[in-house]
Short mmCIF file of C-alpha atoms and ligand atoms in Angstrom, two decimals:
data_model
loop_
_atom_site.label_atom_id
_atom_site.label_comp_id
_atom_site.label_asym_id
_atom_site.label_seq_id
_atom_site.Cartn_x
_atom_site.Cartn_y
_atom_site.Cartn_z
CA UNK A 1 -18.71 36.39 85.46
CA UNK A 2 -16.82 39.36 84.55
CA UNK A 3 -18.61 43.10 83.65
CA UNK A 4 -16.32 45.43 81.66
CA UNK A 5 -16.30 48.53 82.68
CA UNK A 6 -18.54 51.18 80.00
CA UNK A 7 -15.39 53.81 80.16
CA UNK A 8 -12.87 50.74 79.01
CA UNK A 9 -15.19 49.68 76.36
CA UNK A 10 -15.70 53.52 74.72
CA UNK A 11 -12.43 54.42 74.74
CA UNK A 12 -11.76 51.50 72.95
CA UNK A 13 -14.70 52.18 70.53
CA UNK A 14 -12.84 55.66 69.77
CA UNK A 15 -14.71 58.58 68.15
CA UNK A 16 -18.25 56.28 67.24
CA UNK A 17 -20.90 59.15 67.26
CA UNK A 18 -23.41 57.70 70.08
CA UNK A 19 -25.49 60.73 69.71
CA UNK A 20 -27.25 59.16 66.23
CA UNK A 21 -27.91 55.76 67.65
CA UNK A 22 -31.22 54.86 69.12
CA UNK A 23 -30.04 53.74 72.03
CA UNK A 24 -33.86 52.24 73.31
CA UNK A 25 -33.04 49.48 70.30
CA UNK A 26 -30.19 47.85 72.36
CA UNK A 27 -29.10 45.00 70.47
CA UNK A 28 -26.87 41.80 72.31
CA UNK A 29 -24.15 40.36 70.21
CA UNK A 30 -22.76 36.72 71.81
CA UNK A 31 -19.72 35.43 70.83
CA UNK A 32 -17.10 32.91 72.33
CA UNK A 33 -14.87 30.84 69.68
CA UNK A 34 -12.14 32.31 67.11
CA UNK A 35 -14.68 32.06 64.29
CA UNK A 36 -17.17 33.95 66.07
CA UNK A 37 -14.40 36.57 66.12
CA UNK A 38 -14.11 36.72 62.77
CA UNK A 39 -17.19 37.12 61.69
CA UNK A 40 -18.28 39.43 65.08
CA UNK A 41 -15.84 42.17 63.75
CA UNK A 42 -17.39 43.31 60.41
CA UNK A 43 -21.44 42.84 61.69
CA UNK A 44 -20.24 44.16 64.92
CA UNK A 45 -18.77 47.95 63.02
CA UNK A 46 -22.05 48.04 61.15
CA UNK A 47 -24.03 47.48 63.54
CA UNK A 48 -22.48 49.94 66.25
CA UNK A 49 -23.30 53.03 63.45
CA UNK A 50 -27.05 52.85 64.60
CA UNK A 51 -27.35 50.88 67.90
CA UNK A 52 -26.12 50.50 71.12
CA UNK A 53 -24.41 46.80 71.59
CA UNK A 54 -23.45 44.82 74.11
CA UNK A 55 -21.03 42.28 73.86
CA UNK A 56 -21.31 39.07 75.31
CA UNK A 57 -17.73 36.79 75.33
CA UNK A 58 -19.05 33.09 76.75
CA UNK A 59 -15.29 32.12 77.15
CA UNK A 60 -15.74 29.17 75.49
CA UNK A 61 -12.00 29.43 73.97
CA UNK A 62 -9.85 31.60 76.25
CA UNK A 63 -5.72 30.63 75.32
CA UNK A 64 -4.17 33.84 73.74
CA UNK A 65 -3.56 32.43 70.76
CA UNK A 66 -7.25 31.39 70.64
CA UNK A 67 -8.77 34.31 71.93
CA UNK A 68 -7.41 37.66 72.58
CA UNK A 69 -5.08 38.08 69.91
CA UNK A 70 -8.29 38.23 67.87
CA UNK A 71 -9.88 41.02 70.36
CA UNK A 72 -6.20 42.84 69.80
CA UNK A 73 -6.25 42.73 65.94
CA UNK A 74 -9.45 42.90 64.48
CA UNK A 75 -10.77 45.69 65.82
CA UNK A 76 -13.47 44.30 68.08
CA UNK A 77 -15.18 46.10 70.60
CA UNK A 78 -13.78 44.72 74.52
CA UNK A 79 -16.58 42.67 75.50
CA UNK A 80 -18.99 43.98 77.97
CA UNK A 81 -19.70 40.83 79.62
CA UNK A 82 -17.11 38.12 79.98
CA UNK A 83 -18.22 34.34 81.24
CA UNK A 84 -15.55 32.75 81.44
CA UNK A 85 -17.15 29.49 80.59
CA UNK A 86 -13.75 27.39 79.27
CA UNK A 87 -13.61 23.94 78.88
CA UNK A 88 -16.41 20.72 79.72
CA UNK A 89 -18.34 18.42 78.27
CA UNK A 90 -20.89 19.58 75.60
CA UNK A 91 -23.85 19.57 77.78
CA UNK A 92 -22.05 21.10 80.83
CA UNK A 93 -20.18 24.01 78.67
CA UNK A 94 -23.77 24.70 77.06
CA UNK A 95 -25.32 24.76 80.44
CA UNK A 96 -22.81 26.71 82.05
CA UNK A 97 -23.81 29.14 79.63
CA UNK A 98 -27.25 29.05 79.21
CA UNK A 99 -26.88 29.68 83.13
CA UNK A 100 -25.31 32.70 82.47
CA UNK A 101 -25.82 34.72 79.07
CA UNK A 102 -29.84 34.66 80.51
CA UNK A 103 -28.63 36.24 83.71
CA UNK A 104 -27.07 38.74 81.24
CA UNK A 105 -30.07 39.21 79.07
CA UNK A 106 -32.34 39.57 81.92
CA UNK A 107 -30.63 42.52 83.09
CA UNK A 108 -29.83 44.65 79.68
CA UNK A 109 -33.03 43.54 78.03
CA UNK A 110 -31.75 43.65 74.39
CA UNK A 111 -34.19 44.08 71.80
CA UNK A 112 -32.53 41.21 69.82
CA UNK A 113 -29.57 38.85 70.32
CA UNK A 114 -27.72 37.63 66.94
CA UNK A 115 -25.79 34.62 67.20
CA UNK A 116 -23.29 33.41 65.04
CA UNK A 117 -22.51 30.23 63.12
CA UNK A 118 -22.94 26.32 65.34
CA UNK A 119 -21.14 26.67 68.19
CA UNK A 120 -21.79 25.59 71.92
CA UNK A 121 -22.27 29.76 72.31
CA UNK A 122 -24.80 29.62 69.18
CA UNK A 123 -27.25 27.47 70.39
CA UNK A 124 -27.01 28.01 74.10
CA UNK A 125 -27.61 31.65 73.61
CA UNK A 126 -30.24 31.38 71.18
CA UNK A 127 -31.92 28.99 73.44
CA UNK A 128 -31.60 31.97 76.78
CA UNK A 129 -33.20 34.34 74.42
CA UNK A 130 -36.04 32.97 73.01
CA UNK A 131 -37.07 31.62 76.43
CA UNK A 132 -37.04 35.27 77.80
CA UNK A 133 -38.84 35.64 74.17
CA UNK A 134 -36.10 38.61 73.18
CA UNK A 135 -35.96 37.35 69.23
CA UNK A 136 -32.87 35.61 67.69
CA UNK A 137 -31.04 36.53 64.71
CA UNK A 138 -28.60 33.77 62.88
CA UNK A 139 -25.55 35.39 61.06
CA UNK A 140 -24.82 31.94 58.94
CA UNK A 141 -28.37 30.15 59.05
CA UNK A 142 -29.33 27.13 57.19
CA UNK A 143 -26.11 25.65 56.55
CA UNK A 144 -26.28 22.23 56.74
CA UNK A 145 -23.69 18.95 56.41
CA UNK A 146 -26.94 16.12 57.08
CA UNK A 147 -24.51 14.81 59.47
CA UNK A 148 -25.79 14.62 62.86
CA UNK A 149 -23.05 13.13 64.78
CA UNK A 150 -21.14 16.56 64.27
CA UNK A 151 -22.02 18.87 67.46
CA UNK A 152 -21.90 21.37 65.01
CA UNK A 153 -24.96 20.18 62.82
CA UNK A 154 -27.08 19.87 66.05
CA UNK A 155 -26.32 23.55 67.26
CA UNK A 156 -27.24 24.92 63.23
CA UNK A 157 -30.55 23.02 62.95
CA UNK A 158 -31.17 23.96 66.81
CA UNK A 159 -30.20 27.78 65.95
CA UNK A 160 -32.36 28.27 63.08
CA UNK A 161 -35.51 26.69 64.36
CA UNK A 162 -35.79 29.18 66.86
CA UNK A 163 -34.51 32.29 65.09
CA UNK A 164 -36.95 34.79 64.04
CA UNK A 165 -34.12 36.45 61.22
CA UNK A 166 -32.21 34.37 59.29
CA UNK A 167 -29.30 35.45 57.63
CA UNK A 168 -28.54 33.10 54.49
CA UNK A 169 -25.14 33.11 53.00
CA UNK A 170 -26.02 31.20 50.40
CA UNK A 171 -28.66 30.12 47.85
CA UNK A 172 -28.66 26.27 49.21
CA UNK A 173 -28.66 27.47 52.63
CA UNK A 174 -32.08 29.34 52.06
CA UNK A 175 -32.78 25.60 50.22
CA UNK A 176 -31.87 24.09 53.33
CA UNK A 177 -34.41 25.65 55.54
CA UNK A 178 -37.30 25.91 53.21
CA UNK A 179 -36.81 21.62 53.11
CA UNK A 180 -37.35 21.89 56.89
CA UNK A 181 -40.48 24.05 56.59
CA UNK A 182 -38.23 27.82 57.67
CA UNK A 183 -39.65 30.89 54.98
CA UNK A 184 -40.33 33.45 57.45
CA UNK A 185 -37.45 35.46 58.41
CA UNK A 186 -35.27 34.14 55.90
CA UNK A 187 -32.77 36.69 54.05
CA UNK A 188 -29.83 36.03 51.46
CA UNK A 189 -27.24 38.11 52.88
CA UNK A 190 -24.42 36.87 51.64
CA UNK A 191 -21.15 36.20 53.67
CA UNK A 192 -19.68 38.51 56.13
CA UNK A 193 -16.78 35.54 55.87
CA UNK A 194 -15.52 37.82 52.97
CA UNK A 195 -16.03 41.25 54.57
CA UNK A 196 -13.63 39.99 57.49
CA UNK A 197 -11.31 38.92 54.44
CA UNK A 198 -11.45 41.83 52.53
CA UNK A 199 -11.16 44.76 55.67
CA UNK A 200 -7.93 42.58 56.86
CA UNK A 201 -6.03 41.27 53.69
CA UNK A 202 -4.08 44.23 52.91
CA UNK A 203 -3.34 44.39 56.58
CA UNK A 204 -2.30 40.82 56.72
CA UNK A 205 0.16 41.99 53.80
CA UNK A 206 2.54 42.88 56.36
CA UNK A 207 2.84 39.76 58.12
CA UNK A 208 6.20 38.41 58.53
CA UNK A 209 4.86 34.89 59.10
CA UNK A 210 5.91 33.32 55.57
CA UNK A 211 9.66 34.18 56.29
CA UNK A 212 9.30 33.74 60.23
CA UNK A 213 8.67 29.90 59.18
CA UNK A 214 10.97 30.21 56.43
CA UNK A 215 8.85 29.26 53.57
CA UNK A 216 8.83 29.99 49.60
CA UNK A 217 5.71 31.02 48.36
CA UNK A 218 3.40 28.89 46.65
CA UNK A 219 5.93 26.19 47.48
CA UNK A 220 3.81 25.12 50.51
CA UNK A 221 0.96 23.04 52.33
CA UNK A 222 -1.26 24.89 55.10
CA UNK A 223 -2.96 22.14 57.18
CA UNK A 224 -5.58 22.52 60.19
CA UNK A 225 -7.43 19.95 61.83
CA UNK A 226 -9.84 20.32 64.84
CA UNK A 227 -13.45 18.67 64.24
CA UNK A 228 -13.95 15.87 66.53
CA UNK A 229 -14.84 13.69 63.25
CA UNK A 230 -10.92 13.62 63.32
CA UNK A 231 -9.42 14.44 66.51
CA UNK A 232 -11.63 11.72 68.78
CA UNK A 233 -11.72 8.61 66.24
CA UNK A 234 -7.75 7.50 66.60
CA UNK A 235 -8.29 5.69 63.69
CA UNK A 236 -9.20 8.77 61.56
CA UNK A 237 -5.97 11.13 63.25
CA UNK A 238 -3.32 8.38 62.68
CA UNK A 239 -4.22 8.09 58.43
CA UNK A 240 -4.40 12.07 58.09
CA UNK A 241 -0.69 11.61 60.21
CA UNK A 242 0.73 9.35 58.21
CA UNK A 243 -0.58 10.87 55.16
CA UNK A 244 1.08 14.50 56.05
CA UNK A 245 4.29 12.77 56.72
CA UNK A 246 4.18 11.10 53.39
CA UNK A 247 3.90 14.30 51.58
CA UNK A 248 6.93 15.72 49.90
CA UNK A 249 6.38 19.25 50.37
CA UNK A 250 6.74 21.58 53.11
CA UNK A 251 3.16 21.15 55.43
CA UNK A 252 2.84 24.15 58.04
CA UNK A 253 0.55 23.26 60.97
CA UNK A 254 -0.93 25.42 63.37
CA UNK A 255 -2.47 22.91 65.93
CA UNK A 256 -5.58 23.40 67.93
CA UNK A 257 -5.27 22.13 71.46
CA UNK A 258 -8.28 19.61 70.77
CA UNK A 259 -5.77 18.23 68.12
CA UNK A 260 -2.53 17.83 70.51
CA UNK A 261 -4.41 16.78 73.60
CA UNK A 262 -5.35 14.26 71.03
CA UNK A 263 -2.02 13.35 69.30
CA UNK A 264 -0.58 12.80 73.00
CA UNK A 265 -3.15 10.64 74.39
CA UNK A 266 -2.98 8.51 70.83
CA UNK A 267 0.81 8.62 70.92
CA UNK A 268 1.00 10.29 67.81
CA UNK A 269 2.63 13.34 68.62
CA UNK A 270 6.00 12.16 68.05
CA UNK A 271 5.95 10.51 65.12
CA UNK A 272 4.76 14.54 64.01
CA UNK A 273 6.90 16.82 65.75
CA UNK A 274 10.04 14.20 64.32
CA UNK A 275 8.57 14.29 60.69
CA UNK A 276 8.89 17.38 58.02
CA UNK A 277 5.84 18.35 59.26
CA UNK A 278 6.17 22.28 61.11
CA UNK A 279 4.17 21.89 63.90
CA UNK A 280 3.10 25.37 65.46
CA UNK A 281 0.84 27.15 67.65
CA UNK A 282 -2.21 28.80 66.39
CA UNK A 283 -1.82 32.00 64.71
CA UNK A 284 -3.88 34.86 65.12
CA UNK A 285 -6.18 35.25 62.05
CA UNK A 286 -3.69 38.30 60.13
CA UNK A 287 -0.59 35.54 59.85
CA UNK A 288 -2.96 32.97 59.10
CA UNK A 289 -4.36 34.56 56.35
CA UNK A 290 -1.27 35.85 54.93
CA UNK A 291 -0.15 32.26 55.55
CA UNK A 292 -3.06 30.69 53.64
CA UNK A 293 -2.85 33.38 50.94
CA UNK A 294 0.92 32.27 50.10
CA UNK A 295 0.13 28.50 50.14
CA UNK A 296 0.06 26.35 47.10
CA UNK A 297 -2.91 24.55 48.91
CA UNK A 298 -4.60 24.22 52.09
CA UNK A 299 -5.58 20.95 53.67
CA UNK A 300 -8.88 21.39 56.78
CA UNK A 301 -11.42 19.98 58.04
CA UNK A 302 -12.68 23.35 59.55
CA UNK A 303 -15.74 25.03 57.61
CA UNK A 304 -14.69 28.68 57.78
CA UNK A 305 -10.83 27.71 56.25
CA UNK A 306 -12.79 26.12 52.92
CA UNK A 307 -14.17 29.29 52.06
CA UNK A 308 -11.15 30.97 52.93
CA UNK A 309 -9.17 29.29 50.26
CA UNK A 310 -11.98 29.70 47.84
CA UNK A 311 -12.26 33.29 48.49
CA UNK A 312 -8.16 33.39 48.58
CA UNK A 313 -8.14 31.15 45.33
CA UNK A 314 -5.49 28.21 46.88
CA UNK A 315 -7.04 25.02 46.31
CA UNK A 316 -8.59 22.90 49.08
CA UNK A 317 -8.38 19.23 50.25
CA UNK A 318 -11.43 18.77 52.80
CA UNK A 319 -10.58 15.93 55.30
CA UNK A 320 -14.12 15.02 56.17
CA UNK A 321 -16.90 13.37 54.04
CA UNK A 322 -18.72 16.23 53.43
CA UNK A 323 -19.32 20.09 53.87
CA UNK A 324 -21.74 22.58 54.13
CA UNK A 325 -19.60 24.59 51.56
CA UNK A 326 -21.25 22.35 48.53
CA UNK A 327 -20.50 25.64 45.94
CA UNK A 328 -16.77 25.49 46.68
CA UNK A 329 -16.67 22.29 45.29
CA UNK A 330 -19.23 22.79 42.67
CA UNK A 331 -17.01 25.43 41.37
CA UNK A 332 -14.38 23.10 41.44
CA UNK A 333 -11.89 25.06 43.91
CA UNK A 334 -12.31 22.34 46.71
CA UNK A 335 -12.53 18.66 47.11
CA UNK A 336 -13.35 16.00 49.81
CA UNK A 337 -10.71 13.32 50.86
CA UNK A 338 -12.47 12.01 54.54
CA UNK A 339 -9.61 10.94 56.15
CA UNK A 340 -8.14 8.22 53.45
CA UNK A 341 -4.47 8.29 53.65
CA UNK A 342 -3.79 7.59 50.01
CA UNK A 343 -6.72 9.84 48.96
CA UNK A 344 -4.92 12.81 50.91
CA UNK A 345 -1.63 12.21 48.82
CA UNK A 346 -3.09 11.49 45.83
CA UNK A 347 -4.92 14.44 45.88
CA UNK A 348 -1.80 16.89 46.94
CA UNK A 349 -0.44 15.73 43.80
CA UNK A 350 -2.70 16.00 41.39
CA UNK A 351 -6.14 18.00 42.48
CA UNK A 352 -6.16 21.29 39.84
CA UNK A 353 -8.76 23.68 40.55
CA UNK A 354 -11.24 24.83 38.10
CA UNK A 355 -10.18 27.90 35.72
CA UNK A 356 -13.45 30.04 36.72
CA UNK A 357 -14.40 30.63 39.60
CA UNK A 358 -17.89 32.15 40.22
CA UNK A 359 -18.10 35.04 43.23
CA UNK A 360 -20.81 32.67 45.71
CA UNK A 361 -20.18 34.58 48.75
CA UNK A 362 -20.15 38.09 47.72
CA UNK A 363 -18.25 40.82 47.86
CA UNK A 364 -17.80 42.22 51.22
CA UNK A 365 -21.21 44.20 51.74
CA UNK A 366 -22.89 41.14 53.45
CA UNK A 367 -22.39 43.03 57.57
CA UNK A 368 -24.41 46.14 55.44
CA UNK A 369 -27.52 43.90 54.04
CA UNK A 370 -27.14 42.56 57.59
CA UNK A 371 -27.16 46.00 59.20
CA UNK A 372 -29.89 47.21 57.62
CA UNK A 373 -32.46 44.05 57.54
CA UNK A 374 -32.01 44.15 61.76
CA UNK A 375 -32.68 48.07 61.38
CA UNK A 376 -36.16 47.30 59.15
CA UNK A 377 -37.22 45.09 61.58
CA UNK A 378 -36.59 46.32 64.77
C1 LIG B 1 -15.27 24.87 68.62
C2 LIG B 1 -16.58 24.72 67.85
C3 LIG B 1 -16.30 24.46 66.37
C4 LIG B 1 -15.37 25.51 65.80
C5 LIG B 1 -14.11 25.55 66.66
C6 LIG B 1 -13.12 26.57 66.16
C7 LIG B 1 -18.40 23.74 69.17
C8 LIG B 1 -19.22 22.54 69.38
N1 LIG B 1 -17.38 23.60 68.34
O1 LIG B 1 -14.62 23.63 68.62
O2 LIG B 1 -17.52 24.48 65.65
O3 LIG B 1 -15.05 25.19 64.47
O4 LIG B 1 -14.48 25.87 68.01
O5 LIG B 1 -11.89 26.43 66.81
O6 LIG B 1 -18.69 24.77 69.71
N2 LIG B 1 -9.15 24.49 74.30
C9 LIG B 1 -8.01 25.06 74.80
N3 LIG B 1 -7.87 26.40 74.70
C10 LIG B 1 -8.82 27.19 74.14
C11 LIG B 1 -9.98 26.59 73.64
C12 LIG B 1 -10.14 25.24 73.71
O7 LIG B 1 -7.12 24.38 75.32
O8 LIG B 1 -8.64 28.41 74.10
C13 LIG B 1 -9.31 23.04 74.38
C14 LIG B 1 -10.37 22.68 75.39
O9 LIG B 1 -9.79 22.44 76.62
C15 LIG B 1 -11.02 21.45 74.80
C16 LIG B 1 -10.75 21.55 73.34
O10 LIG B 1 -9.77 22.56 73.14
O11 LIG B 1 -10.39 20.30 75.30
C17 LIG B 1 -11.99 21.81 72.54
O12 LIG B 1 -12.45 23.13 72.72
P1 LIG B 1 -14.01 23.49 72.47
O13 LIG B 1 -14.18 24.94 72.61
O14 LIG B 1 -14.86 22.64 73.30
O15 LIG B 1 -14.31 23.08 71.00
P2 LIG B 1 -13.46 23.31 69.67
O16 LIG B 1 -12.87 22.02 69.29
O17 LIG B 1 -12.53 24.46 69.76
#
């Protein structure tokens, strides 16, 4: 485990003026996958106006491309603490840092910890903090696919049992936990999804990514796939394959390293790299959003790109069953193939997105709402 220095960590934080927070309300913020990032950035600058933070990195993703190019561009705070968790199993990775983000908490005594989203990091530091009994808040509670294979849907329902604030992003999501018995705490906060969109779009303006690749705007796919739905069922990986090499339009693919581990083992990887297909590495989030921005349509199975295209306005093809982002496709913007080849295609070809488009997220002030709720209860 890994302490950043304090001086490293204010000199990054530039001219913040410390003397107006009360520092006796120290407040732990753990993060350790790209979309905890994301969202970390905006709740992160709000809450640093009026308390002192500390920054907890589990390591959980740790390539470059996965990690610190996010640190580098969004203007997150350096971590204070730094795990260094990587790769396992589920139960060994959540261990690992259950282990460790309590050693963490038992030493800087936070007055709250806020968690983020359903991964590994959510639940296992939720879990270390309510056993020490420092309270929990959720930044994305209630969310919910009723799919309990996904690791994903554990961690959520896990995470917002024992969360004493909830932050809601959405109407059904407050639904969602009032059908499992959750009022208390509960908050509709919007989603800071869109603050992290709107402080970096016009930055992501100057990304050079669409010519980089060589691409016309609006004249192509964006595709991601990651969820183990897709990447551990062979059967699953080798239609959405053959379905993106069946498409007749330019499809740029920045692959996760679940994904190519994957396509390797399955032998698929080939078949890929030799089709139209651009297979890339993934981008840091300002060249993937210009890159989403400039797409005719995006094609995921990951939770945080739906809303990005709805909030972006490109249409979306979901390749799973189901999502926890029911408004996008109530509002027409967004639409679920699974993984059925001909569904995929079909869809490419003809799915038109609805001419209105209602604003379910918010606007951008969701880290403020957020802000101040923590600062009314603490
Ligand atoms: C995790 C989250 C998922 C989130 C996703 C975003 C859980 C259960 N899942 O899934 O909700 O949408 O992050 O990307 O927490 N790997 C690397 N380099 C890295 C990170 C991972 O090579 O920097 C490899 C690991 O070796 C592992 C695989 O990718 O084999 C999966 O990584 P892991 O962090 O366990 O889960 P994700 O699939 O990224």
């Amino acid at each position: 485990m890994m302490k950043n220095s304090t001086k490293n960590k204010k000199e990054k934080m530039g001219k913040k003026t410390f003397e107006l927070k009360d520092m006796q309300k120290k407040l732990c913020i753990i993060v350790g996958t790209r979309p905890n990032f994301i969202k970390c950035g905006p709740v992160s600058r709000e809450l640093g106006k009026k308390f002192d933070e500390v920054l907890i990195h589990t390591g959980q993703h740790y390539d470059y491309e996965m990690n610190k190019i996010f640190f580098d561009e969004l203007d997150i705070p350096e971590p204070d603490f730094h795990l260094e968790i990587g790769s396992g199993t589920h139960g060994e990775q959540t261990g690992k840092m259950l282990k460790l983000i309590e050693r963490v908490l038992i030493t800087e005594k936070p007055k709250l910890v806020i968690v983020f989203g359903d991964c590994n990091n959510t639940i296992a530091g939720a879990l270390a903090s309510v056993k020490l009994h420092i309270p929990v808040a959720h930044v994305e509670a209630g969310l919910r696919s009723f799919d309990r294979s996904m690791p994903e849907e554990i961690n959520r329902v896990l995470t917002d049992h024992i969360s004493k604030l909830l932050f809601c992003p959405t109407q059904t999501s407050i639904n969602n936990l009032k059908n499992e018995g959750i009022v208390d705490g509960v908050y509709f906060t919007y989603d800071v999804t869109v603050d992290a969109l709107e402080y970096n779009k016009k930055i992501a303006e100057k990304s050079d990514i669409t010519n980089h690749l060589n691409l016309n705007k609006k004249e192509y796919l964006v595709a991601t796939v990651h969820r183990a739905g897709n990447t551990d069922n062979k059967n699953n990986l080798n239609n959405i394959v053959k379905a993106f090499c069946e498409i007749d339009e330019p499809i740029v693919f920045p692959i996760h390293p679940r994904t190519e581990k994957c396509l390797k083992s399955y032998g698929l990887y080939n078949k890929l790299n030799n089709s139209s297909v651009k297979l890339i590495a993934p981008l840091g989030y300002l060249d993937f959003l210009c890159l989403c921005n400039n797409a005719r349509m995006i094609l995921t199975d990951s939770g945080g790109i739906q809303k990005e295209a709805y909030i972006l306005k490109v249409p979306c093809i979901t390749l799973r069953k189901n999502t926890e982002w029911i408004e996008t496709i109530n509002d027409g913007w967004n639409i679920l193939a699974g993984s059925n080849k001909q569904k995929i295609i079909n869809l490419v070809n003809n799915f038109k997105p609805s001419s209105n488009q209602r604003f379910v997220f918010g606007q951008g002030n969701s880290s403020k709402i957020i802000a101040n709720i923590i600062s009314d209860n603490l």
